[in-house]
Amino acid sequence: MSFNSEAVIADFPILTRTIRDGKRLVYLDSGATSQKPSVVIEAESNFYRLHNAAVHRGAHQLAEEATDAYEGARAMVANFLGADSNEIVFTKSATESLNLVAYAIGNAPAGNRFHLTPGDEIVISEMEHHANLIPWQQLAARTGAHLKWFEVTPAGRLDLEQLDSLITARTKIVSITHQSNVLGTINPIPEIVTRAHAVGAFVVLDACQSVPHMPVNVKDLDIDFLAFSGHKSVGPTGIGVLWGREELLNDLPPFLTGGSMIENVTMTTATWAKAPKRFEAGVPNMAQAVGLGAAVTYLQNIGMNEIFSHEKELTRYAMAALSDISDLTLIGPLDLEMRGGTLSFTVGDIHPHDLGQFLDSQGVAVRTGHHCAWPLTRKLGVPATTRASLYLYNTPQDIDELVQGIRNAQKYFG
Ligand SMILES: Cc1ncc(COP(=O)(O)O)c(C=O)c1O
């Protein structure tokens, strides 16, 4: 498949609107949330328009159609990740997926393979988003397990020298981001998985910033759990995914309890359905799941390799252009190897919030702040950065306008 930038842009209606007194929208904030193509908007609204009913319940045609659409979306997401349908749990977000795993592990009784005791270890890294940090802090606090982490080198990479000393016979869980939402670093997951599995630990992958941008196959990665959000993958808000190996999901206690997740219920007891139902209590986010099915199919039709190559070329272009700006410091890997299109930087003494506001006045949407990775920005000695994050609908022209905006800001702030 070949990548046709103009055709991609035409798929996203929001990109035709103007902002700030008629300026073209230069959207460089896809790391926070992506824009949506018409096929996704239509899939979600068509569900409400034509098929809306509670899934897995009613004995009527609409319920049947809704269930088919919802389960069809599950099959599409499974196919996208190289997984089986029973391994796809729909949640409301990646944050919920990661909380689900951590909380469910905390509910595992003695004798269950996930049971944690004081002295067991959970390994994360300094570059985690708060969504893949705080649930593990909480789990450690609940169980007496010990939280440990990979440090980040000044070049913005995980310090792999620590691999063997950090992941030990006491390690039960290793939970790592695939691609940093601040640095753009793509982490060496195979090395980490090999070491983790050698000591019998489970690997959880926070794939929020990788699944939308590159081919991700859970079987090839040999991981145990994976989380991502629909809204960063051209899908709707309110829908996330937890993938887990089927036999592991079926050994994991539930997180939320209630309707649909049970096998049998008496006034005093209940037993659990198998995955994925066990983890989908209540009426789920049906229209959003259907929208996500359309989103991953849209990405697949373009081709994840094509999207990754497009973003890589754009990242190369952006890094060269940004490095020409005096006083601009790029935070994160300066080489293109194992790096995605998330570009965080500081510009002299201009506060990132001021720069973000100035760029907005020029039509350029970026994010500023600590990007929900406060320990990382603190470690790097930059309390806040400006972040431009690229996606399939961005072009070299967008980068040129970012660069011009930064130069204008330098003049404006003196
Ligand atoms: C690496 C990473 N993990 C987790 C999250 C949380 O995703 P959500 O807010 O969609 O739950 C984000 C969102 O920015 C992220 O970038």
XYZ file of C-alpha atoms and ligand atoms in Angstrom:
430
model
C 0.000 0.000 0.000
C 1.244 3.509 -0.677
C 0.775 6.480 1.568
C -1.222 9.351 0.065
C -0.931 12.328 2.383
C -3.569 14.428 0.617
C -6.110 11.600 0.701
C -5.435 11.033 4.409
C -5.943 14.727 5.221
C -9.216 14.740 3.271
C -10.471 11.949 5.557
C -10.344 14.227 8.641
C -13.105 16.864 8.511
C -11.725 18.924 11.403
C -8.587 19.686 9.393
C -10.607 21.875 7.027
C -11.638 24.319 9.743
C -9.728 27.453 10.581
C -8.800 28.820 13.989
C -7.717 32.124 15.551
C -9.061 34.521 12.925
C -8.964 32.354 9.856
C -5.635 30.570 10.316
C -5.124 27.064 8.996
C -5.192 24.525 11.845
C -1.765 22.960 12.359
C -2.575 20.151 14.753
C 0.557 18.871 16.493
C -1.049 17.474 19.646
C -1.930 13.918 18.614
C 0.027 12.531 21.567
C -2.762 13.960 23.740
C -5.583 12.920 21.432
C -5.827 12.273 17.706
C -8.330 13.707 15.251
C -11.036 11.422 13.812
C -11.676 10.427 10.210
C -15.226 10.541 8.797
C -15.493 6.729 8.814
C -15.106 6.709 12.606
C -17.540 9.571 13.182
C -20.059 7.806 10.921
C -19.589 4.372 12.515
C -20.277 5.815 15.956
C -23.257 7.904 14.900
C -24.697 5.097 12.734
C -24.690 2.835 15.756
C -26.952 5.309 17.553
C -28.961 6.078 14.429
C -29.652 2.488 13.382
C -28.639 -0.214 15.849
C -28.708 1.160 19.401
C -29.693 -1.401 22.063
C -27.992 -2.954 25.092
C -25.575 -5.665 23.942
C -25.662 -9.263 25.245
C -29.155 -8.805 26.709
C -32.372 -8.197 24.766
C -34.171 -10.825 22.720
C -34.952 -8.458 19.864
C -33.441 -7.578 16.519
C -31.792 -4.333 17.613
C -30.077 -6.104 20.513
C -28.850 -8.721 18.087
C -27.506 -6.081 15.676
C -25.871 -4.112 18.501
C -24.221 -7.262 19.842
C -22.962 -8.184 16.372
C -21.528 -4.691 15.890
C -19.883 -4.690 19.336
C -18.425 -8.190 18.996
C -17.434 -7.388 15.415
C -15.429 -4.447 16.735
C -13.720 -6.763 19.225
C -12.709 -9.064 16.366
C -11.318 -6.078 14.411
C -9.213 -4.936 17.363
C -8.012 -8.515 17.920
C -6.993 -8.770 14.279
C -5.213 -5.394 14.501
C -3.085 -6.607 17.435
C -2.558 -10.175 16.216
C -4.639 -11.450 19.138
C -7.697 -13.637 19.723
C -11.081 -11.996 20.322
C -11.412 -13.488 23.811
C -8.265 -11.632 24.776
C -9.654 -8.155 24.037
C -11.278 -6.380 26.975
C -13.004 -3.079 26.260
C -12.463 -0.439 28.949
C -13.041 3.293 28.893
C -9.367 4.210 28.403
C -5.779 3.019 28.724
C -5.797 4.525 32.198
C -8.662 2.221 33.132
C -6.938 -0.769 31.472
C -3.789 -0.244 33.529
C -5.788 0.318 36.729
C -7.778 -2.821 35.945
C -4.674 -5.026 35.777
C -3.045 -3.488 38.844
C -6.203 -3.570 40.947
C -7.145 -7.095 39.865
C -3.656 -8.335 40.748
C -4.142 -6.772 44.181
C -7.334 -8.821 44.533
C -5.570 -12.127 43.809
C -5.830 -14.458 46.818
C -3.007 -16.676 48.143
C -2.509 -19.577 45.735
C -3.397 -17.483 42.686
C -0.442 -16.951 40.328
C -0.843 -13.175 40.615
C -0.830 -13.084 44.435
C 1.714 -10.553 45.730
C 3.371 -10.710 49.132
C 5.610 -8.182 50.918
C 9.020 -8.259 49.316
C 7.763 -9.101 45.836
C 8.881 -6.557 43.299
C 7.192 -4.471 40.617
C 9.479 -2.880 38.027
C 8.543 0.231 36.045
C 10.653 3.080 34.630
C 11.250 6.758 35.213
C 9.686 7.585 31.854
C 6.200 6.291 32.684
C 3.071 8.356 32.193
C 1.267 8.752 35.540
C -1.269 6.184 34.253
C 1.455 3.532 34.325
C 3.008 4.737 37.573
C 0.334 5.519 40.133
C -1.657 2.237 39.808
C 1.593 0.362 40.600
C 2.405 2.705 43.490
C -1.047 1.941 44.853
C -0.656 -1.797 44.321
C 2.695 -1.747 46.124
C 1.097 0.139 49.009
C -1.797 -2.366 49.215
C 0.351 -5.493 49.108
C 3.710 -4.541 50.622
C 5.402 -5.182 47.276
C 8.446 -3.094 46.471
C 8.359 -0.626 43.544
C 11.592 -0.357 41.525
C 12.385 1.436 38.278
C 14.730 1.782 35.335
C 16.450 5.138 35.335
C 16.501 7.296 32.224
C 19.881 8.299 30.768
C 20.606 11.919 29.742
C 20.114 10.753 26.130
C 16.524 9.845 27.001
C 16.916 6.053 26.934
C 16.226 3.442 29.600
C 19.423 2.517 31.429
C 19.637 -1.106 30.310
C 22.800 -1.633 32.396
C 20.313 -2.086 35.212
C 18.442 -4.907 33.461
C 19.814 -7.863 35.441
C 20.140 -6.113 38.804
C 16.656 -4.608 38.577
C 14.637 -7.595 37.347
C 15.347 -10.374 39.828
C 13.834 -13.601 41.139
C 11.622 -11.378 43.354
C 10.159 -9.504 40.368
C 6.496 -10.347 39.714
C 5.517 -7.593 37.298
C 7.376 -5.423 34.814
C 5.230 -2.614 33.417
C 6.865 -0.413 30.797
C 5.871 2.119 28.202
C 6.494 1.058 24.606
C 7.047 4.637 23.464
C 7.539 7.622 25.753
C 4.882 10.304 25.475
C 7.494 12.943 26.370
C 10.744 11.799 24.746
C 9.532 9.775 21.792
C 11.897 6.984 22.864
C 10.862 3.510 21.669
C 11.946 1.073 24.356
C 13.756 -2.238 23.688
C 10.838 -4.445 24.696
C 12.329 -7.804 23.513
C 15.330 -7.493 25.878
C 13.085 -6.563 28.780
C 10.608 -9.377 28.036
C 13.394 -11.967 27.792
C 14.795 -10.984 31.174
C 11.353 -10.683 32.810
C 10.173 -14.068 31.575
C 13.478 -15.684 32.595
C 12.639 -14.799 36.208
C 8.930 -15.664 35.841
C 7.629 -12.066 35.856
C 4.629 -10.837 33.836
C 5.128 -8.005 31.350
C 2.552 -5.245 30.964
C 3.040 -2.904 28.001
C 1.681 0.634 27.980
C 1.197 0.896 24.231
C -0.708 4.216 24.183
C 1.931 5.912 22.054
C 2.934 2.908 19.941
C -0.261 1.145 18.827
C -1.521 4.232 16.915
C 1.815 4.742 15.146
C 3.544 1.448 14.312
C 2.749 -2.223 13.721
C 2.247 -3.876 17.126
C 1.717 -7.624 17.314
C 1.215 -8.947 20.824
C 2.322 -12.468 19.940
C 5.570 -11.264 18.337
C 6.296 -9.050 21.327
C 5.689 -12.040 23.634
C 4.227 -9.754 26.318
C 1.463 -10.702 28.793
C -0.795 -7.614 28.910
C -1.115 -4.482 26.775
C -3.105 -1.272 27.156
C -4.023 1.433 24.668
C -6.642 4.160 24.199
C -9.033 4.496 21.281
C -8.918 8.275 21.201
C -5.183 8.407 20.408
C -5.674 5.906 17.559
C -8.130 7.965 15.449
C -10.935 6.326 17.456
C -13.572 7.773 19.782
C -13.071 8.904 23.355
C -14.476 6.690 26.101
C -13.038 3.456 24.756
C -9.782 1.731 25.671
C -8.400 -1.751 25.317
C -6.785 -4.197 27.655
C -5.274 -7.160 25.860
C -4.130 -10.101 27.966
C -3.147 -13.694 27.238
C -6.365 -15.677 27.537
C -5.151 -18.050 30.255
C -3.868 -15.109 32.299
C -7.093 -13.112 31.990
C -9.029 -16.178 33.128
C -6.875 -16.427 36.263
C -7.198 -12.752 37.106
C -9.894 -11.749 39.624
C -12.360 -9.075 38.472
C -11.917 -5.348 38.953
C -15.488 -4.024 38.684
C -18.389 -6.311 39.564
C -22.064 -6.223 38.542
C -24.163 -7.188 35.545
C -22.821 -9.247 32.632
C -19.558 -10.318 34.283
C -20.982 -13.263 36.209
C -21.469 -16.989 35.665
C -23.841 -17.671 38.581
C -25.257 -15.512 41.380
C -27.003 -16.284 44.698
C -27.970 -13.830 47.433
C -24.566 -14.281 49.067
C -22.152 -15.436 46.373
C -21.197 -15.036 42.742
C -18.882 -16.750 40.283
C -17.229 -15.054 37.357
C -17.708 -15.380 33.618
C -14.620 -16.055 31.542
C -12.706 -13.204 29.903
C -13.456 -10.832 28.318
C -16.934 -10.624 29.933
C -15.434 -10.972 33.408
C -13.916 -7.506 32.976
C -16.852 -5.772 31.270
C -19.370 -5.216 34.064
C -22.473 -3.244 33.106
C -23.616 -1.992 29.716
C -20.340 -1.164 27.953
C -19.374 1.791 25.757
C -20.938 0.181 22.705
C -20.966 2.969 20.124
C -17.403 3.859 21.091
C -16.254 0.254 20.646
C -17.876 0.203 17.204
C -16.091 3.479 16.397
C -12.810 1.934 17.508
C -13.410 -1.033 15.209
C -13.764 1.424 12.334
C -10.645 3.294 13.494
C -8.307 0.302 13.572
C -9.684 -0.893 10.234
C -9.012 2.566 8.790
C -5.410 2.450 10.065
C -4.952 -1.090 8.772
C -6.260 -0.131 5.334
C -3.603 2.573 5.096
C -1.023 0.189 6.562
C 0.793 0.530 9.888
C 4.186 0.195 8.174
C 3.239 3.047 5.842
C 2.088 5.205 8.753
C 5.281 4.472 10.674
C 7.467 5.332 7.650
C 5.542 8.552 7.010
C 5.998 9.633 10.623
C 9.662 8.663 10.575
C 10.328 10.861 7.530
C 8.411 13.689 9.164
C 10.365 13.240 12.399
C 13.642 13.352 10.453
C 12.480 16.583 8.785
C 11.301 18.086 12.085
C 14.480 17.215 13.992
C 16.639 18.793 11.305
C 14.474 21.925 11.188
C 14.268 22.304 14.974
C 18.002 21.805 15.421
C 18.555 24.877 13.202
C 16.797 27.097 15.739
C 19.237 28.810 18.090
C 18.548 28.225 21.778
C 16.187 25.295 21.110
C 17.001 22.165 23.119
C 15.374 18.918 22.108
C 14.666 16.667 25.103
C 15.012 12.983 24.222
C 16.961 10.894 21.707
C 18.710 12.966 19.049
C 19.004 10.030 16.647
C 16.147 8.545 14.676
C 16.797 4.964 15.740
C 14.096 3.570 18.028
C 12.348 6.929 18.167
C 8.874 8.099 17.284
C 7.408 11.465 16.312
C 7.036 13.028 19.754
C 9.275 16.076 19.993
C 9.655 17.834 23.341
C 11.803 20.909 23.589
C 12.625 24.097 25.426
C 13.477 27.403 23.777
C 15.892 29.595 25.743
C 14.174 31.365 28.609
C 10.726 31.364 27.032
C 8.383 29.558 29.389
C 6.764 26.583 27.602
C 3.293 27.849 28.537
C 4.046 31.228 26.939
C 5.446 29.502 23.867
C 2.375 27.246 23.638
C 0.072 30.261 23.822
C 2.087 32.157 21.252
C 2.068 29.190 18.854
C -1.684 28.897 19.331
C -2.023 32.522 18.236
C -0.232 31.469 15.021
C -2.574 28.510 14.430
C -0.222 25.839 15.766
C -1.635 23.500 18.439
C 0.995 21.915 20.725
C 0.985 20.730 24.305
C 2.979 22.238 27.165
C 3.687 21.135 30.724
C 5.018 17.975 32.362
C 2.860 15.739 30.132
C 1.641 13.590 33.042
C 5.197 12.330 33.538
C 6.309 14.571 36.352
C 9.078 12.347 37.751
C 10.638 12.244 34.266
C 10.651 15.973 33.616
C 11.953 16.523 37.158
C 14.766 14.020 36.539
C 15.685 15.757 33.277
C 15.741 19.112 35.052
C 13.047 20.614 32.814
C 9.874 21.133 34.849
C 7.939 21.775 31.649
C 8.490 21.421 27.919
C 6.670 22.245 24.706
C 5.662 19.094 22.856
C 4.844 18.666 19.184
C 3.481 15.204 18.482
C 3.048 14.015 14.909
C 0.577 11.708 13.240
C -0.445 10.384 9.854
C -2.219 13.593 8.789
C 0.786 15.876 9.424
C 3.003 17.204 6.638
C 6.333 19.017 6.231
C 4.283 22.210 5.839
C 2.995 21.724 9.408
C 6.598 21.487 10.616
C 7.549 24.612 8.642
C 4.725 26.510 10.341
C 5.816 25.238 13.761
C 9.380 26.380 13.074
C 8.219 29.778 11.815
C 5.995 30.108 14.893
C 8.937 29.406 17.206
C 11.096 31.954 15.375
C 8.311 34.523 15.660
C 8.052 33.756 19.390
C 11.788 34.317 19.802
C 11.413 37.767 18.221
C 8.288 38.547 20.257
C 9.775 37.526 23.623
C 13.102 39.163 22.755
C 2.191 6.732 27.446
C 0.793 7.001 27.924
N 0.229 6.139 28.780
C -1.016 6.304 29.236
C -1.778 7.391 28.856
C -3.170 7.538 29.369
O -4.080 7.461 28.327
P -5.619 7.872 28.562
O -5.595 9.255 29.120
O -6.214 7.807 27.218
O -6.177 6.878 29.505
C -1.218 8.327 27.981
C -1.968 9.537 27.589
O -1.405 10.558 27.284
C 0.096 8.113 27.486
O 0.656 8.967 26.640
